[in-house]
Coordinates of C-alpha atoms in Angstrom, one line a residue:
X25 CA 20.1 -132.6 -83.9
X26 CA 22.5 -129.6 -84.3
X27 CA 23.7 -130.1 -80.7
X28 CA 24.3 -133.8 -81.2
X29 CA 26.2 -133.1 -84.3
X30 CA 28.4 -130.5 -82.6
X31 CA 29.1 -132.5 -79.4
X32 CA 29.1 -136.0 -81.0
X33 CA 26.7 -138.8 -80.7
X34 CA 28.8 -140.5 -78.1
X35 CA 28.4 -137.5 -75.8
X36 CA 24.8 -136.5 -76.7
X37 CA 22.1 -139.2 -77.2
X38 CA 19.8 -138.8 -80.1
X39 CA 16.0 -138.2 -79.6
X40 CA 14.0 -141.4 -79.8
X41 CA 12.2 -140.2 -83.0
X42 CA 15.6 -139.9 -84.7
X43 CA 17.4 -143.0 -83.4
X44 CA 15.5 -145.8 -85.2
X45 CA 16.5 -149.3 -84.7
X46 CA 19.1 -151.0 -87.0
X47 CA 21.2 -147.9 -87.6
X48 CA 24.3 -146.6 -85.8
X49 CA 23.8 -143.3 -84.2
X50 CA 26.0 -141.2 -86.6
X51 CA 24.3 -142.7 -89.7
X52 CA 20.9 -142.1 -88.1
X53 CA 21.8 -138.5 -87.4
X54 CA 22.8 -137.8 -91.0
X55 CA 19.7 -139.5 -92.4
X56 CA 17.5 -137.4 -90.1
X57 CA 19.3 -134.2 -91.2
X58 CA 18.8 -135.1 -94.9
X59 CA 15.2 -135.7 -94.3
X60 CA 14.8 -132.4 -92.4
X61 CA 16.4 -130.6 -95.2
X62 CA 14.0 -131.9 -97.8
X63 CA 11.1 -131.2 -95.6
X64 CA 12.1 -127.6 -95.2
X65 CA 12.6 -127.0 -98.9
X66 CA 9.3 -128.7 -99.8
X67 CA 7.4 -126.8 -97.1
X68 CA 8.7 -123.3 -98.1
X69 CA 6.1 -121.2 -99.8
X70 CA 7.5 -119.0 -102.6
X71 CA 7.4 -115.3 -101.8
X72 CA 6.9 -112.4 -104.2
X73 CA 10.2 -111.3 -105.8
X74 CA 11.6 -108.0 -104.6
X75 CA 11.3 -105.2 -107.0
X76 CA 14.5 -104.7 -108.9
X77 CA 16.2 -101.3 -108.4
X78 CA 15.6 -98.6 -110.9
X79 CA 18.3 -98.5 -113.7
X80 CA 21.1 -96.1 -113.2
X81 CA 20.9 -92.8 -115.1
X82 CA 22.6 -92.7 -118.4
X83 CA 26.1 -91.3 -118.6
X84 CA 26.4 -89.4 -121.9
X85 CA 30.2 -89.0 -121.7
X86 CA 32.4 -91.1 -124.1
X87 CA 34.2 -94.0 -122.5
X88 CA 37.9 -93.8 -122.0
X89 CA 40.1 -95.4 -124.7
X90 CA 41.2 -99.0 -124.1
X91 CA 44.8 -98.1 -123.3
X92 CA 43.6 -95.6 -120.7
X93 CA 41.2 -98.1 -119.2
X94 CA 44.0 -100.6 -118.8
X95 CA 46.1 -97.9 -117.2
X96 CA 43.3 -97.1 -114.7
X97 CA 43.0 -100.7 -113.8
X98 CA 46.7 -100.8 -113.0
X99 CA 46.6 -97.7 -110.9
X100 CA 43.7 -99.0 -108.9
X101 CA 45.2 -102.4 -108.2
X102 CA 48.9 -101.6 -107.6
X103 CA 49.8 -100.5 -104.1
X104 CA 52.5 -98.0 -103.3
X105 CA 56.0 -99.5 -103.0
X106 CA 57.3 -99.9 -99.5
X107 CA 60.9 -99.8 -98.4
X108 CA 62.8 -99.9 -95.2
X109 CA 64.7 -97.1 -93.6
X110 CA 62.6 -94.4 -95.0
X111 CA 63.7 -95.2 -98.6
X112 CA 61.0 -95.5 -101.3
X113 CA 63.3 -97.1 -103.8
X114 CA 63.4 -96.4 -107.6
X115 CA 59.9 -97.7 -108.4
X116 CA 57.2 -95.0 -109.0
X117 CA 54.3 -94.7 -106.6
X118 CA 51.4 -95.5 -108.9
X119 CA 48.7 -94.6 -106.4
X120 CA 50.1 -91.1 -106.4
X121 CA 49.4 -90.9 -110.1
X122 CA 45.7 -91.8 -109.7
X123 CA 44.6 -88.2 -108.7
X124 CA 46.3 -86.8 -111.8
X125 CA 44.8 -89.5 -114.1
X126 CA 41.3 -88.7 -112.7
X127 CA 41.8 -84.9 -113.1
X128 CA 42.9 -85.3 -116.7
X129 CA 40.1 -87.7 -117.6
X130 CA 37.6 -85.3 -116.0
X131 CA 39.1 -82.3 -117.8
X132 CA 38.7 -84.1 -121.1
X133 CA 35.2 -85.2 -120.5
X134 CA 35.5 -89.0 -120.3
X135 CA 33.1 -91.3 -118.4
X136 CA 34.2 -94.2 -116.2
X137 CA 34.3 -97.8 -117.3
X138 CA 31.4 -99.5 -115.4
X139 CA 33.5 -102.6 -114.5
X140 CA 36.1 -100.5 -112.7
X141 CA 33.6 -98.5 -110.6
X142 CA 33.7 -100.8 -107.5
X143 CA 37.5 -100.6 -107.4
X144 CA 37.3 -96.8 -107.9
X145 CA 34.8 -96.4 -105.1
X146 CA 36.9 -98.6 -102.8
X147 CA 39.9 -96.5 -103.5
X148 CA 38.0 -93.3 -102.8
X149 CA 36.6 -94.8 -99.6
X150 CA 40.1 -95.1 -98.2
X151 CA 41.4 -91.8 -99.5
X152 CA 39.3 -88.7 -98.9
X153 CA 41.6 -86.6 -101.2
X154 CA 40.4 -88.8 -104.2
X155 CA 36.7 -88.4 -103.6
X156 CA 35.9 -85.2 -105.5
X157 CA 37.7 -86.3 -108.7
X158 CA 36.7 -89.9 -108.3
X159 CA 33.0 -89.1 -107.9
X160 CA 33.0 -86.7 -110.8
X161 CA 34.6 -89.3 -113.0
X162 CA 32.3 -92.1 -111.8
X163 CA 29.2 -90.0 -112.6
X164 CA 25.6 -91.0 -111.9
X165 CA 26.4 -94.7 -111.6
X166 CA 28.5 -94.0 -108.4
X167 CA 25.4 -92.7 -106.7
X168 CA 23.3 -95.7 -107.9
X169 CA 25.9 -98.1 -106.5
X170 CA 26.2 -96.2 -103.3
X171 CA 22.5 -96.7 -102.5
X172 CA 23.1 -100.5 -102.8
X173 CA 26.3 -100.8 -100.8
X174 CA 26.6 -99.3 -97.3
X175 CA 30.4 -99.2 -97.7
X176 CA 30.1 -96.5 -100.4
X177 CA 27.6 -94.2 -98.6
X178 CA 30.3 -91.5 -98.5
X179 CA 29.4 -90.9 -102.1
X180 CA 25.9 -89.8 -101.0
X181 CA 27.3 -87.6 -98.3
X182 CA 29.9 -86.0 -100.6
X183 CA 27.3 -85.2 -103.2
X184 CA 25.1 -82.1 -102.5
X185 CA 21.7 -83.2 -101.6
X186 CA 22.8 -86.8 -101.3
X187 CA 22.5 -87.3 -105.1
X188 CA 18.8 -86.4 -105.2
X189 CA 17.8 -84.8 -108.4
X190 CA 17.0 -81.1 -107.8
X191 CA 14.1 -79.4 -109.5
X192 CA 14.8 -76.9 -112.3
X193 CA 15.7 -73.5 -110.9
X194 CA 13.0 -72.1 -113.2
X195 CA 10.3 -74.3 -111.6
X196 CA 9.3 -72.0 -108.8
X197 CA 6.5 -74.2 -107.2
X198 CA 8.8 -77.2 -107.0
X199 CA 11.7 -75.1 -105.7
X200 CA 9.5 -73.7 -103.0
X201 CA 8.2 -77.1 -102.1
X202 CA 11.7 -78.6 -101.7
X203 CA 12.8 -75.6 -99.7
X204 CA 10.0 -76.0 -97.3
X205 CA 9.8 -79.8 -97.1
X206 CA 13.3 -81.1 -98.1
X207 CA 16.0 -82.5 -95.9
X208 CA 18.8 -80.2 -94.8
X209 CA 21.3 -81.5 -97.4
X210 CA 18.7 -81.1 -100.1
X211 CA 18.0 -77.6 -99.1
X212 CA 21.7 -76.6 -99.0
X213 CA 22.1 -78.1 -102.5
X214 CA 19.0 -76.3 -103.7
X215 CA 20.1 -72.9 -102.3
X216 CA 23.7 -73.3 -103.7
X217 CA 22.3 -74.2 -107.2
X218 CA 19.8 -71.4 -107.2
X219 CA 22.5 -68.9 -106.0
X220 CA 24.6 -69.7 -109.0
X221 CA 21.6 -69.3 -111.3
X222 CA 19.8 -66.4 -109.8
X223 CA 21.4 -64.8 -106.8
X224 CA 18.5 -62.6 -106.0
X225 CA 15.9 -65.4 -106.1
X226 CA 18.2 -67.5 -103.8
X227 CA 18.3 -64.6 -101.3
X228 CA 14.5 -64.2 -101.4
X229 CA 14.1 -67.9 -100.7
X230 CA 16.5 -67.7 -97.8
X231 CA 14.9 -64.7 -96.2
X232 CA 11.4 -66.3 -96.4
X233 CA 12.3 -68.8 -93.7
X234 CA 15.3 -67.2 -92.0
X235 CA 13.6 -66.5 -88.7
X236 CA 12.6 -70.1 -88.2
X237 CA 15.9 -71.8 -89.1
X238 CA 18.2 -73.3 -86.5
X239 CA 21.5 -71.5 -85.7
X240 CA 23.7 -74.2 -87.3
X241 CA 21.5 -74.3 -90.4
X242 CA 21.6 -70.5 -90.7
X243 CA 25.3 -70.6 -90.7
X244 CA 25.5 -73.1 -93.5
X245 CA 22.9 -71.2 -95.5
X246 CA 24.7 -67.9 -95.0
X247 CA 27.9 -69.4 -96.3
X248 CA 26.2 -70.0 -99.7
X249 CA 25.9 -66.3 -100.2
X250 CA 29.7 -66.2 -101.0
X251 CA 28.6 -67.2 -104.5
X252 CA 27.6 -64.1 -106.4
X253 CA 28.0 -61.8 -103.4
X254 CA 27.0 -58.3 -104.3
X255 CA 25.6 -55.1 -102.9
X256 CA 22.1 -56.5 -103.2
X257 CA 22.9 -58.8 -100.3
X258 CA 24.0 -55.9 -98.0
X259 CA 20.6 -55.1 -96.4
X260 CA 20.0 -58.7 -95.4
X261 CA 23.6 -59.1 -94.1
X262 CA 23.4 -55.9 -92.2
X263 CA 20.3 -57.2 -90.4
X264 CA 22.1 -60.5 -89.7
X265 CA 24.7 -58.6 -87.7
X266 CA 22.2 -58.7 -84.8
X267 CA 21.6 -62.4 -85.1
X268 CA 21.4 -64.3 -81.8
X269 CA 24.2 -66.7 -82.9
X270 CA 27.7 -65.3 -82.6
X271 CA 29.1 -67.5 -85.4
X272 CA 26.3 -66.2 -87.8
X273 CA 27.2 -62.6 -86.9
X274 CA 30.9 -63.1 -87.6
X275 CA 30.2 -64.7 -90.9
X276 CA 27.8 -61.9 -91.9
X277 CA 30.5 -59.3 -90.9
X278 CA 33.1 -61.2 -93.0
X279 CA 30.9 -61.2 -96.0
X280 CA 30.1 -57.5 -95.6
X281 CA 33.8 -56.6 -95.3
X282 CA 34.3 -58.3 -98.7
X283 CA 32.0 -55.6 -100.2
X284 CA 34.3 -52.5 -100.3
X285 CA 31.3 -50.1 -100.7
X286 CA 29.2 -51.6 -97.8
X287 CA 28.4 -49.6 -94.7
X288 CA 30.3 -52.0 -92.6
X289 CA 33.4 -51.7 -94.7
X290 CA 33.1 -47.9 -94.3
X291 CA 32.8 -48.2 -90.6
X292 CA 35.8 -50.5 -90.4
X293 CA 37.7 -48.1 -92.6
X294 CA 37.1 -45.2 -90.3
X295 CA 38.1 -47.1 -87.2
X296 CA 41.2 -48.6 -88.8
X297 CA 42.3 -45.2 -90.3
X298 CA 42.0 -43.6 -86.9
X299 CA 44.6 -46.1 -85.6
X300 CA 47.4 -45.6 -88.2
X301 CA 49.0 -42.3 -89.3
X302 CA 52.2 -41.0 -90.8
X303 CA 54.6 -39.1 -88.4
X304 CA 56.4 -36.4 -90.4
X305 CA 58.3 -34.9 -87.5
X306 CA 61.1 -37.4 -87.7
X307 CA 63.8 -37.4 -90.4
X308 CA 62.1 -40.4 -92.1
X309 CA 58.3 -40.6 -92.4
X310 CA 57.2 -43.3 -90.0
X311 CA 53.9 -45.0 -89.4
X312 CA 52.6 -44.6 -85.9
X313 CA 50.0 -46.9 -84.5
X314 CA 47.5 -46.2 -81.7
X315 CA 45.5 -49.5 -81.1
X316 CA 42.0 -49.3 -79.8
X317 CA 41.7 -49.0 -76.0
X318 CA 38.3 -50.8 -75.9
X319 CA 36.1 -53.0 -77.9
X320 CA 32.8 -51.1 -77.9
X321 CA 29.4 -52.5 -78.7
X322 CA 29.6 -51.1 -82.3
X323 CA 32.8 -52.9 -83.0
X324 CA 31.5 -56.1 -81.5
X325 CA 28.3 -55.8 -83.6
X326 CA 30.5 -55.4 -86.7
X327 CA 32.2 -58.7 -86.1
X328 CA 35.2 -57.8 -83.9
X329 CA 35.8 -60.6 -81.4
X330 CA 36.4 -59.0 -78.0
X331 CA 38.3 -61.7 -76.2
X332 CA 41.7 -62.5 -77.6
X333 CA 43.3 -66.0 -77.8
X334 CA 45.6 -67.0 -74.9
X335 CA 48.9 -65.2 -75.0
X336 CA 47.6 -62.4 -77.2
X337 CA 47.2 -58.8 -76.1
X338 CA 43.7 -57.3 -76.3
X339 CA 44.7 -54.1 -78.1
X340 CA 46.8 -55.8 -80.8
X341 CA 44.0 -58.3 -81.3
X342 CA 41.4 -55.6 -81.9
X343 CA 43.7 -53.7 -84.2
X344 CA 44.4 -56.7 -86.3
X345 CA 40.7 -57.3 -86.8
X346 CA 40.0 -53.7 -87.7
X347 CA 42.8 -53.5 -90.3
X348 CA 42.0 -56.9 -91.7
X349 CA 38.3 -55.9 -92.3
X350 CA 39.0 -52.4 -93.7
X351 CA 39.1 -52.0 -97.5
X352 CA 42.7 -51.7 -98.7
X353 CA 41.6 -48.6 -100.6
X354 CA 41.5 -46.9 -97.2
X355 CA 45.3 -46.6 -96.9
X356 CA 46.6 -44.7 -99.9
X357 CA 44.6 -41.4 -99.3
X358 CA 45.1 -41.8 -95.5
X359 CA 48.9 -42.3 -95.8
X360 CA 49.9 -39.5 -98.2
X361 CA 48.8 -41.1 -101.5
X362 CA 51.7 -43.5 -101.4
X363 CA 51.6 -46.7 -103.4
X364 CA 51.1 -50.0 -101.6
X365 CA 54.8 -50.8 -102.1
X366 CA 55.8 -47.4 -100.6
X367 CA 53.4 -47.9 -97.7
X368 CA 54.8 -51.4 -96.9
X369 CA 58.4 -50.0 -97.0
X370 CA 57.7 -47.3 -94.3
X371 CA 59.1 -48.0 -90.9
X372 CA 56.6 -48.6 -88.1
X373 CA 57.1 -47.2 -84.7
X374 CA 56.9 -49.1 -81.4
X375 CA 57.2 -52.6 -82.7
X376 CA 53.8 -52.6 -84.4
X377 CA 55.2 -53.6 -87.8
X378 CA 54.6 -57.3 -87.6
X379 CA 51.0 -56.9 -86.4
X380 CA 50.1 -54.2 -88.9
X381 CA 51.7 -56.0 -91.9
X382 CA 50.1 -59.4 -90.9
X383 CA 46.7 -57.7 -90.8
X384 CA 47.4 -56.2 -94.3
X385 CA 48.3 -59.7 -95.5
X386 CA 45.0 -61.1 -94.4
X387 CA 43.2 -58.2 -96.0
X388 CA 45.0 -58.7 -99.3
X389 CA 44.2 -62.4 -99.3
X390 CA 40.5 -61.8 -98.4
X391 CA 40.1 -59.0 -101.0
X392 CA 42.3 -60.7 -103.7
X393 CA 44.2 -57.5 -104.1
X394 CA 47.1 -58.1 -106.5
X395 CA 48.9 -54.7 -105.9
X396 CA 48.9 -55.2 -102.2
X397 CA 49.9 -58.8 -102.5
X398 CA 52.9 -57.9 -104.6
X399 CA 53.9 -55.2 -102.2
X400 CA 53.7 -57.5 -99.1
X401 CA 55.5 -60.3 -100.9
X402 CA 58.4 -58.0 -101.9
X403 CA 61.2 -59.3 -104.1
X404 CA 61.9 -63.0 -104.0
X405 CA 65.6 -62.3 -103.4
X406 CA 65.0 -60.2 -100.3
X407 CA 67.4 -61.2 -97.5
X408 CA 64.5 -62.1 -95.2
X409 CA 62.8 -65.2 -96.5
X410 CA 59.6 -64.2 -94.7
X411 CA 59.4 -61.0 -96.8
X412 CA 58.8 -57.4 -95.9
X413 CA 55.3 -57.8 -94.9
X414 CA 54.4 -61.5 -94.3
X415 CA 55.2 -62.9 -90.9
X416 CA 55.6 -66.5 -92.2
X417 CA 56.0 -68.5 -95.4
X418 CA 52.4 -69.6 -94.9
X419 CA 51.3 -66.0 -95.3
X420 CA 53.5 -65.6 -98.4
X421 CA 51.9 -68.7 -99.9
X422 CA 48.4 -67.2 -99.4
X423 CA 49.5 -63.9 -101.0
X424 CA 51.0 -65.7 -104.0
X425 CA 47.6 -67.3 -104.7
X426 CA 46.3 -63.8 -105.7
X427 CA 48.9 -63.4 -108.5
X428 CA 48.5 -64.7 -112.1
X429 CA 49.9 -68.2 -112.5
X430 CA 52.9 -67.2 -114.7
X431 CA 53.9 -64.4 -112.3
X432 CA 53.5 -66.8 -109.4
X433 CA 55.8 -69.4 -111.0
X434 CA 58.5 -66.8 -111.8
X435 CA 58.4 -65.4 -108.3
X436 CA 58.9 -68.8 -106.7
X437 CA 61.7 -69.6 -109.1
X438 CA 63.5 -66.5 -108.0
X439 CA 62.9 -67.4 -104.4
X440 CA 64.4 -70.8 -104.9
X441 CA 67.4 -69.3 -106.6
X442 CA 68.0 -67.0 -103.7
X443 CA 67.0 -69.1 -100.7
X444 CA 67.1 -72.7 -101.9
X445 CA 64.4 -75.5 -101.6
X446 CA 64.3 -75.9 -97.9
X447 CA 62.3 -72.7 -97.5
X448 CA 60.2 -73.1 -100.6
X449 CA 58.0 -76.2 -99.9
X450 CA 54.8 -74.3 -99.0
X451 CA 55.3 -71.9 -101.9
X452 CA 55.6 -74.6 -104.4
X453 CA 52.2 -76.0 -103.3
X454 CA 50.3 -72.9 -104.6
X455 CA 51.9 -73.0 -108.1
X456 CA 49.9 -74.2 -111.1
X457 CA 50.6 -77.7 -112.4
X458 CA 52.5 -78.6 -114.4
X459 CA 55.2 -76.2 -113.2
X460 CA 56.2 -73.6 -115.8
X461 CA 59.7 -74.0 -117.4
X462 CA 61.6 -71.5 -115.2
X463 CA 60.2 -72.9 -112.0
X464 CA 60.8 -76.5 -113.0
X465 CA 64.3 -75.6 -114.0
X466 CA 65.0 -73.9 -110.7
X467 CA 63.7 -77.0 -108.7
X468 CA 65.9 -79.4 -110.7
X469 CA 68.9 -77.2 -110.5
X470 CA 68.5 -76.9 -106.7
X471 CA 68.1 -80.6 -106.3
X472 CA 71.2 -81.2 -108.4
X473 CA 73.2 -78.7 -106.3
X474 CA 72.0 -80.4 -103.1
X475 CA 73.1 -83.8 -104.5
X476 CA 76.6 -82.6 -105.6
X477 CA 77.1 -80.9 -102.2
X478 CA 76.4 -84.2 -100.4
X479 CA 73.4 -82.8 -98.5
X480 CA 71.3 -84.9 -96.3
X481 CA 69.0 -86.4 -98.9
X482 CA 65.9 -87.4 -96.8
X483 CA 65.3 -83.7 -96.1
X484 CA 64.4 -83.2 -99.7
X485 CA 61.9 -86.1 -99.9
X486 CA 58.9 -83.8 -99.7
X487 CA 60.1 -81.7 -102.6
X488 CA 60.9 -84.8 -104.6
X489 CA 57.3 -86.0 -104.1
X490 CA 56.0 -82.6 -105.3
X491 CA 58.3 -82.8 -108.3
X492 CA 56.9 -86.2 -109.3
X493 CA 53.4 -84.7 -109.4
X494 CA 54.1 -81.2 -110.7
X495 CA 57.2 -81.2 -113.0
X496 CA 56.4 -81.0 -116.7
X497 CA 56.9 -84.5 -118.1
X498 CA 59.3 -83.0 -120.8
X499 CA 61.9 -82.5 -118.0
X500 CA 62.5 -86.3 -118.0
X501 CA 65.0 -86.0 -120.8
X502 CA 67.0 -83.4 -118.9
X503 CA 66.9 -85.5 -115.7
X504 CA 68.3 -88.7 -117.3
X505 CA 71.9 -87.6 -116.6
X506 CA 71.1 -87.3 -112.9
X507 CA 70.1 -91.0 -112.5
X508 CA 73.8 -92.2 -112.6
X509 CA 75.6 -92.8 -109.3
X510 CA 78.4 -90.2 -109.0
X511 CA 81.5 -90.4 -106.8
X512 CA 80.6 -89.8 -103.2
X513 CA 81.8 -86.3 -102.1
X514 CA 83.7 -85.8 -98.9
X515 CA 81.6 -85.3 -95.7
X516 CA 78.5 -86.6 -97.5
X517 CA 75.8 -88.2 -95.5
X518 CA 76.1 -92.0 -95.4
X519 CA 74.1 -93.6 -98.2
X520 CA 73.3 -90.2 -99.7
X521 CA 74.6 -90.9 -103.2
X522 CA 72.5 -94.1 -103.5
X523 CA 69.4 -92.3 -102.3
X524 CA 69.8 -89.5 -104.7
X525 CA 70.3 -91.9 -107.6
X526 CA 67.1 -93.9 -106.6
X527 CA 65.2 -90.6 -106.2
X528 CA 66.1 -89.3 -109.6
X529 CA 65.4 -92.7 -111.2
X530 CA 61.9 -92.7 -109.6
X531 CA 61.4 -89.1 -110.7
X532 CA 62.3 -89.8 -114.3
X533 CA 60.1 -93.0 -114.5
X534 CA 57.2 -91.1 -112.9
X535 CA 57.4 -88.3 -115.4
X536 CA 57.5 -90.7 -118.3
X537 CA 54.4 -92.5 -116.9
X538 CA 52.6 -89.1 -116.7
X539 CA 53.6 -88.4 -120.3
X540 CA 52.1 -91.8 -121.3
X541 CA 48.9 -91.1 -119.4
X542 CA 48.6 -87.8 -121.2
X543 CA 48.9 -89.5 -124.6
X544 CA 46.4 -92.2 -123.6
X545 CA 43.8 -89.6 -122.7
X546 CA 43.6 -87.4 -125.8
X547 CA 40.7 -84.9 -126.1
X548 CA 37.7 -86.7 -127.4

């Protein structure tokens, strides 16, 4: 009957049982179909209903206020504005405000409106940068929904243990049972939770099955020891230096080098100190470097990778690893009890300066040493934008992360005043949000100077985007005057004046929206 209906009764004859006399073929076909439908329905035996899903866990957090709920609905439904020619126009990009909305709601302890959870999960599905904040805000209902909709399975993958409730860390039998029988994600989540609660108990749990774990699992488990790392972990990590997996050995060496009193740190200190000395025979004290001539088995056991990357010399590669892994306390007694600033200022013989300073930069970042970070950063107004010790602005950004937030903002403000915004993009990314007053003022002043000079405007689009997210909303009042379209200066880029006006209008509107969001999400 289906074939006859698809092809037509003129092209396909009906079966004799269907084509009864006295009816035209199309009518007979429809009558037979109606009869078959009733027959199917009448002949279907009812089946037991499927068990309904367990209710979602309660979310004890207070719901967001009505105005904030409406704002969230707008942010989730409105798409970023699009414009031709690389111009975004004067309208704010609402989707870029969504991460800040979520961060503020989470900081103030609000729970998600249930009716907006599907839209929130769909937004997080398309943007991985939203997922941590979105899943925190969505709470337990997000995991409940993710188990019912395959499109949202990322929520289970992004949640330690796939959202499975972990036993209490005080319930030793259940902890042991989950460790021995659980899935890998559950075991990682359990070890991480236990490590934060009782570092020693987590280490004992890990060592109980270490010899039977797969190499890739051992690497993940070992990474959990970064939480609460202490001298109690040293004996286990020292044994792990002989692990059959090279990646596991390197991770163990890195963890040991972060313990300044460990035996490995002492060995690295001795090796690194033997490579660097002060030469007092010249008129100016100078650092001399004698890089290792071989990578012996002891160095390799302690995490030194023997084979350098393509285009890198072996000796400089080995030297960098030794200096990077040595405690920074090695150098003051070794180099005449000079301060870190004085050590960094010393000339280095035979073109070893960049290699030595780059290794010190990595050591300062790894060890979170504020004094060495300051010394390697130098003054923000130094003629070389890369600084006295860092080999790139990326290294400077990492060093800045070690400084207190206020000092970091002041340093970047001074850098912008001396070098402008074109060199400062990476540095702005490590500053606390909202930007402190001096930093925000320096950014606005530099943008204004660039506009008045007729600079090519699209080269500042990245900084403008950062300013929309990071400037204090109170700066909107000051920026109002910049939204007007001034006279176009001579030799200005074509269309620059219009672009600058649109960009400042968008910036002011975005800052006012952020201020409204802040007012709509008061502390509960």
